[in-house]
XYZ file of N, CA and C in Angstrom:
495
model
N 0.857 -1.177 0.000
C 0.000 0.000 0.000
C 0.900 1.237 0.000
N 0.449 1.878 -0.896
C 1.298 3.341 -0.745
C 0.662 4.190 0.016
N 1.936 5.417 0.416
C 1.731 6.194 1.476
C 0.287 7.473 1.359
N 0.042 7.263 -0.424
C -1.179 8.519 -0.597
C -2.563 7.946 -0.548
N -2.447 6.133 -0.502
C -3.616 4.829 -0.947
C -4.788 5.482 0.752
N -5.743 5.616 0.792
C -6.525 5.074 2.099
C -5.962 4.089 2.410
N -6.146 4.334 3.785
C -5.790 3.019 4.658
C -7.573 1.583 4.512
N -7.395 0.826 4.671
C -8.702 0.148 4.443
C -9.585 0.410 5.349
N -9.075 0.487 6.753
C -10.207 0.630 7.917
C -9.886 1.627 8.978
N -9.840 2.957 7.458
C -9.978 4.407 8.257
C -10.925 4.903 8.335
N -10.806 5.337 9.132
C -12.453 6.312 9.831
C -13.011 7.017 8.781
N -14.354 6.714 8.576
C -14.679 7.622 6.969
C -15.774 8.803 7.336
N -15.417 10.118 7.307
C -16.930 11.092 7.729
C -17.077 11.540 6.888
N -18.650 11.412 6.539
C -19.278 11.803 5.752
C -20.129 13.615 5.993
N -19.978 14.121 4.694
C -20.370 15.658 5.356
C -21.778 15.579 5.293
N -22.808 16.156 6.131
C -23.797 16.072 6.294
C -24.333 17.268 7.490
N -25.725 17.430 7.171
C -26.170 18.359 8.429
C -26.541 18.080 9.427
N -27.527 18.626 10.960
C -27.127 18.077 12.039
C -28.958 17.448 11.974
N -28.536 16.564 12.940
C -29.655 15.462 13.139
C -30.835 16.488 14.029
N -31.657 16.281 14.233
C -32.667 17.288 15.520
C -32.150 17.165 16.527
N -31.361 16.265 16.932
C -30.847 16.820 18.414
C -29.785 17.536 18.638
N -29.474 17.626 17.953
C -28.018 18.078 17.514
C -28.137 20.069 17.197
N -29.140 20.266 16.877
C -29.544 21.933 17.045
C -29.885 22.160 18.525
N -29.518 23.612 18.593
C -28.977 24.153 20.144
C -29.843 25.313 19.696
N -31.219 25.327 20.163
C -31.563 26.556 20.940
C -31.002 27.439 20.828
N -31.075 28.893 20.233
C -29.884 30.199 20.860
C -28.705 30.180 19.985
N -28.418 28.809 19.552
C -26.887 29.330 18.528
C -27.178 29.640 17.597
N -25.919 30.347 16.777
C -26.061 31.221 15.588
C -24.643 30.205 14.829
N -24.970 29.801 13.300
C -24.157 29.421 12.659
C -23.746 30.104 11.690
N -22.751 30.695 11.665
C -22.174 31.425 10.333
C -21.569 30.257 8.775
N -22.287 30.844 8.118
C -22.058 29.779 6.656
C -20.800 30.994 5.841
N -19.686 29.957 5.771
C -19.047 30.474 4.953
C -18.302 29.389 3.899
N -17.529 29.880 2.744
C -17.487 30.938 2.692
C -19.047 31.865 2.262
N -18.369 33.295 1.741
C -20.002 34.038 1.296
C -20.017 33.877 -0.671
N -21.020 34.599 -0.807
C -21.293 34.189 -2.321
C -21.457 35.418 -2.667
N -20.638 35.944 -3.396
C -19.676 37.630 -4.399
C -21.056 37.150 -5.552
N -22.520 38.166 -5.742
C -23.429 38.099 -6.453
C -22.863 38.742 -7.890
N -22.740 37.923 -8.761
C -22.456 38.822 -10.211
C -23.926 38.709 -11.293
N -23.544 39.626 -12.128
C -24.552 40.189 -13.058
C -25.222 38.796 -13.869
N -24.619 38.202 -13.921
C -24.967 37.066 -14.794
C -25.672 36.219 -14.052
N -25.469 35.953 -12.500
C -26.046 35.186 -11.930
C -27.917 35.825 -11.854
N -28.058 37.552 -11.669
C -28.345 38.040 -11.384
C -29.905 38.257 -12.652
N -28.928 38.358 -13.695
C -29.609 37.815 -15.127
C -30.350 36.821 -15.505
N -29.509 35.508 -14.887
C -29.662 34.839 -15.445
C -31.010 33.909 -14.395
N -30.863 34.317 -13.303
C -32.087 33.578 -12.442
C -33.410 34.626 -12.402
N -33.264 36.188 -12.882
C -34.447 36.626 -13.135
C -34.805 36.591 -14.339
N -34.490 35.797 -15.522
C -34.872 35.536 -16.941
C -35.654 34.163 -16.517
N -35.089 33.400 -15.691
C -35.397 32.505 -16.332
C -36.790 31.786 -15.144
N -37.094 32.689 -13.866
C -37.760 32.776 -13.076
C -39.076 33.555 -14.183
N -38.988 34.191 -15.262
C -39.615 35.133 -15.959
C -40.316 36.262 -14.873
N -38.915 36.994 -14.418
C -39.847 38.077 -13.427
C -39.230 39.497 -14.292
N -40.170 40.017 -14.959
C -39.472 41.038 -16.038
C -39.214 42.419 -15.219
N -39.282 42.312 -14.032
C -38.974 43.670 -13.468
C -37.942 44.464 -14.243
N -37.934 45.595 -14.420
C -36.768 46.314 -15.271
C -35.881 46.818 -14.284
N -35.639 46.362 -12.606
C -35.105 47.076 -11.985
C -33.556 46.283 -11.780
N -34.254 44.836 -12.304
C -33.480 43.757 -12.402
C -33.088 43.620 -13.432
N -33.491 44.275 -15.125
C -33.036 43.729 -16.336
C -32.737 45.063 -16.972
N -33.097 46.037 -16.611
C -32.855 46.979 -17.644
C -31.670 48.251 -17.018
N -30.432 48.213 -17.319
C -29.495 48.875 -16.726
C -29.704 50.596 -16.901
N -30.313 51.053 -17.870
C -30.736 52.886 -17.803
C -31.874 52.558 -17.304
N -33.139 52.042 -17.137
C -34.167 52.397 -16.429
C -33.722 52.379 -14.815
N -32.708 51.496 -14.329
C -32.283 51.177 -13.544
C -31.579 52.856 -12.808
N -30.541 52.978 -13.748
C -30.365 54.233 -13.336
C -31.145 55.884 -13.103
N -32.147 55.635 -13.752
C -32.880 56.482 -12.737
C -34.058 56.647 -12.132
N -33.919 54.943 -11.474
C -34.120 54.785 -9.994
C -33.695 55.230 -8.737
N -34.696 55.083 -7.927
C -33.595 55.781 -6.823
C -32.606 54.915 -6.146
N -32.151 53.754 -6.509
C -30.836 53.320 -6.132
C -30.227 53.442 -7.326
N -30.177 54.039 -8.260
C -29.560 54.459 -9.333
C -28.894 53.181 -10.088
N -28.668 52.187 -9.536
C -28.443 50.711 -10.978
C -29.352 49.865 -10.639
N -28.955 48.694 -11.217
C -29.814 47.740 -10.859
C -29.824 46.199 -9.695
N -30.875 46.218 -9.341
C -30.978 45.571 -8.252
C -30.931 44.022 -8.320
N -29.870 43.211 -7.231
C -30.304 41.673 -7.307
C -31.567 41.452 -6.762
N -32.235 40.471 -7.757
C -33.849 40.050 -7.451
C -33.898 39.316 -6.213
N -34.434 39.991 -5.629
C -34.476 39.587 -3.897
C -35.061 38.181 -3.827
N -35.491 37.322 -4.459
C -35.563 35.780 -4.345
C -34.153 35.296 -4.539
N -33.456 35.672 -5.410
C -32.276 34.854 -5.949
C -31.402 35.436 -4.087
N -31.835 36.691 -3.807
C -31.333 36.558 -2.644
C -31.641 35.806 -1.419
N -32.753 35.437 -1.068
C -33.627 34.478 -0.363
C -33.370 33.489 -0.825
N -33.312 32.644 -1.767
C -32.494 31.644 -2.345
C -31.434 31.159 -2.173
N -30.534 32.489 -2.373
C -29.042 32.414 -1.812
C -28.515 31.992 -0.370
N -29.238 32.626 0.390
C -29.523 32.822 1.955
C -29.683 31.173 2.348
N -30.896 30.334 1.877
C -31.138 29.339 2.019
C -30.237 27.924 1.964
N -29.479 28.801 0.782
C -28.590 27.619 0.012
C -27.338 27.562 0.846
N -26.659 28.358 1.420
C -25.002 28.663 1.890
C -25.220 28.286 3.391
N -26.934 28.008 3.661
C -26.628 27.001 5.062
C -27.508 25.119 4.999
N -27.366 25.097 3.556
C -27.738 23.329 3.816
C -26.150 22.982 3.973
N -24.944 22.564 3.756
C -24.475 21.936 3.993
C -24.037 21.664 5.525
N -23.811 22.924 6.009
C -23.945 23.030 7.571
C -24.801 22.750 8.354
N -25.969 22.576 8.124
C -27.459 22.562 8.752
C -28.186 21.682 8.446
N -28.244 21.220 7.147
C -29.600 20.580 6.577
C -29.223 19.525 5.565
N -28.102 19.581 5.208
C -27.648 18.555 4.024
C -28.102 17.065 4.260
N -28.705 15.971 3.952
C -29.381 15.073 3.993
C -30.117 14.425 4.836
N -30.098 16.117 5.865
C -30.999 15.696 7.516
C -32.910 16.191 7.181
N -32.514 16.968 6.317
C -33.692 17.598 6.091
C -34.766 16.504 5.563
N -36.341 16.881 5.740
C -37.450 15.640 5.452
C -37.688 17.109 4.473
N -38.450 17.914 4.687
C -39.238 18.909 4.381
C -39.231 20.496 4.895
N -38.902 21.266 3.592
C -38.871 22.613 4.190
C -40.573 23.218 4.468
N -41.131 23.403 5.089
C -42.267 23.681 6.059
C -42.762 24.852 5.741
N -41.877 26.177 5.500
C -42.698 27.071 5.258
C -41.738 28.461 5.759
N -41.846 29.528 5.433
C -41.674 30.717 5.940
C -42.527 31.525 6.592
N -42.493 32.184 7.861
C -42.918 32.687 8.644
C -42.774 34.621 8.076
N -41.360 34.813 7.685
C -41.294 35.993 7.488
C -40.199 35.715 7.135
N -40.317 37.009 5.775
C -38.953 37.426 5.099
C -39.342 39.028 4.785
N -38.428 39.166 5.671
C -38.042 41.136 4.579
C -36.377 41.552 4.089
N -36.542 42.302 3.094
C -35.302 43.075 2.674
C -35.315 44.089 2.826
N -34.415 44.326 4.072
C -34.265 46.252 4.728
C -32.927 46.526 3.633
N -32.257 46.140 2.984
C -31.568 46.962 1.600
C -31.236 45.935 0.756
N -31.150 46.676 -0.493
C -30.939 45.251 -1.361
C -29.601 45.647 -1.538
N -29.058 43.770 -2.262
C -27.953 43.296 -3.074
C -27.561 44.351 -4.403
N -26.325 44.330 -4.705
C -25.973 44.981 -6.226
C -25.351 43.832 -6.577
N -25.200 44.034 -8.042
C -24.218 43.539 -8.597
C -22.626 43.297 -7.846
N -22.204 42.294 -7.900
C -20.307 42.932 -7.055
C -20.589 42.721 -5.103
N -21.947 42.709 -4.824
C -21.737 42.426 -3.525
C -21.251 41.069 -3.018
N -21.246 40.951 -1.666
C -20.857 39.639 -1.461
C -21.970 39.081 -0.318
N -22.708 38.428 -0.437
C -23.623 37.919 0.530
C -22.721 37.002 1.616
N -22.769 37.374 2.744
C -22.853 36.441 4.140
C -24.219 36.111 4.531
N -24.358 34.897 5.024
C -25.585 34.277 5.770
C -24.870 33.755 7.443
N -25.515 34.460 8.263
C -25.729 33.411 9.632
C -27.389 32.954 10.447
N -27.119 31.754 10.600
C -28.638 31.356 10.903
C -28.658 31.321 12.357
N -29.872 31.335 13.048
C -29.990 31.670 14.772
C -31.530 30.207 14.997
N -30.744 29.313 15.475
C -32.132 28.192 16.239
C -32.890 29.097 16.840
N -34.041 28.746 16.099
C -34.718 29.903 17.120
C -35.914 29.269 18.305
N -36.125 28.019 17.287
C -37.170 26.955 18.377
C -37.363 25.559 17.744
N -37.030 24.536 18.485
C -37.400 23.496 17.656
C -38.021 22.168 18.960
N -38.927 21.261 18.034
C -39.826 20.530 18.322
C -39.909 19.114 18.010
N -40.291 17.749 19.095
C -40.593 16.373 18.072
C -41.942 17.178 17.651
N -41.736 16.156 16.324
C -43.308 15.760 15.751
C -44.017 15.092 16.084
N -45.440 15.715 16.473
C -46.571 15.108 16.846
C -46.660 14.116 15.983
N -46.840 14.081 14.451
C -47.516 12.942 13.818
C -46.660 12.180 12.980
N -45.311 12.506 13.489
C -44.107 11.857 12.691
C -43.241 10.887 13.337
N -43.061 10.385 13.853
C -42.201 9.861 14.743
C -40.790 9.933 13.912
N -39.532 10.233 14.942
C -38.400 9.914 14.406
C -37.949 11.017 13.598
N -38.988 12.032 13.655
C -38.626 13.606 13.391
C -38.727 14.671 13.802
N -38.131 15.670 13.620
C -38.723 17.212 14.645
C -38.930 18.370 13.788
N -39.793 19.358 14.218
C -39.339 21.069 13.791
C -38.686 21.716 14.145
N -37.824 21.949 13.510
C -36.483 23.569 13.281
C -37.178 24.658 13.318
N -37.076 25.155 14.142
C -37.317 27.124 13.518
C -36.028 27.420 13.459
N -35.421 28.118 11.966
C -34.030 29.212 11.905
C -34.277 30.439 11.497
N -33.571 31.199 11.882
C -33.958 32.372 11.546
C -32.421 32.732 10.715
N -32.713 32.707 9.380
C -31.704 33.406 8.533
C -31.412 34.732 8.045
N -30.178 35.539 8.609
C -30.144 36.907 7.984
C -28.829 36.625 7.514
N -29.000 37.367 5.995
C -28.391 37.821 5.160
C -27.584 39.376 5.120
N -26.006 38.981 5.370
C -25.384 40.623 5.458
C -24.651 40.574 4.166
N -24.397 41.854 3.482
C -23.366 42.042 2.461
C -22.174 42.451 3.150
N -20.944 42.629 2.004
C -19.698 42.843 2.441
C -19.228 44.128 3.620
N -20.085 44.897 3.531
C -20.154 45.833 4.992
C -20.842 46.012 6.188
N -21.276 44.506 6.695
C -22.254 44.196 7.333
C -23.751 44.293 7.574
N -24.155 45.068 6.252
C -25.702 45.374 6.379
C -26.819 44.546 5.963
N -27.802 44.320 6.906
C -28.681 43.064 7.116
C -29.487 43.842 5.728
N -29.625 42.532 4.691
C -29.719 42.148 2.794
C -31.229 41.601 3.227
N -31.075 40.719 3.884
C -32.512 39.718 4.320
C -32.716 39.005 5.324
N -33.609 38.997 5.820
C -34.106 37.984 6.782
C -34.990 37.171 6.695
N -34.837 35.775 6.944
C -36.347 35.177 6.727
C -36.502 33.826 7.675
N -37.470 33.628 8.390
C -37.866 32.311 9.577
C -38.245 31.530 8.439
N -37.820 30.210 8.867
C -38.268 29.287 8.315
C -38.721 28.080 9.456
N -39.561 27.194 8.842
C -39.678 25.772 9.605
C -39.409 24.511 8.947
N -38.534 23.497 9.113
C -38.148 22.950 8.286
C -38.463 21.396 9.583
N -38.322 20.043 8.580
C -38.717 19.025 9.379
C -37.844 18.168 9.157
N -36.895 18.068 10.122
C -35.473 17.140 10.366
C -35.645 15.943 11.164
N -34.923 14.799 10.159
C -34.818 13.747 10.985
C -34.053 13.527 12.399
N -34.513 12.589 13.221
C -33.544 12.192 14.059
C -32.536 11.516 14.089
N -31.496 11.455 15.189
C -30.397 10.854 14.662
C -30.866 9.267 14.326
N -30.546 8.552 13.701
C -31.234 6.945 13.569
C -30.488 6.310 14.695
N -31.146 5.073 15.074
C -30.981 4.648 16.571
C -30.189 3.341 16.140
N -29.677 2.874 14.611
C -29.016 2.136 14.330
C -27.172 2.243 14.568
């Protein structure tokens, strides 16, 4: 066996998110790294979402708006938000995302920003009619590269337990 081969009966971890017991009440997980939003991404998920806003597609109508260019489509940001904490959180623990409680955007994304996400347990539960699963409440806010809260949004999501095998 060579020195770069696996060993046969090395410890193997698999990446994955945390089981329901395994979320803590009160903590806050920072997902990194963050995701630098470019024009194309920006383009290319409000074309094809068909949301013709011109605030999102049209670069002179854009400018005289009153944020003067144009804006990332605040789903692709809610989207974004969602996405940069499954591997930490939710990656093959998740049954079902449940629903949103609330989302607002106190400023939007540009082009060139860089989205950070940290999520906060905010309450979680067994299932009454599930056995062997629970509810998550997280509360996800979204900061750009100078710390200013992009989005927020509660969610409830329905995570397995750890298996008893």
């Amino acid at each position: 066996m060579s020195d770069t081969a696996p060993a046969e009966n090395a410890k193997r971890i698999t990446q994955r998110g945390l089981w329901f017991e395994e979320f803590e009440l009160g903590a806050i997980y920072e997902h990194r790294p963050g995701r630098t939003i470019t024009e194309a991404d920006n383009v290319l998920f409000t074309t094809q979402t068909m949301n013709t806003q011109a605030l999102h597609l049209d670069a002179a109508y854009a400018a005289g708006s009153a944020f003067g260019e144009r804006l990332v489509n605040s789903m692709f940001t809610l989207s974004t938000m969602i996405g940069l904490s499954v591997a930490q959180l939710t990656q093959g623990t998740i049954v079902a995302n449940l629903g949103f409680s609330e989302v607002s955007f106190p400023k939007p994304l540009f082009h060139g920003d860089t989205l950070y996400v940290e999520t906060k347990i905010l309450d979680k539960r067994e299932s009454k009619s599930r056995p062997g699963e629970g509810i998550v409440t997280l509360e996800h806010t979204g900061r750009n590269q100078h710390g200013d809260v992009v989005g927020i949004a509660v969610r409830q999501t329905l995570v397995q337990k750890r298996p008893t095998t």
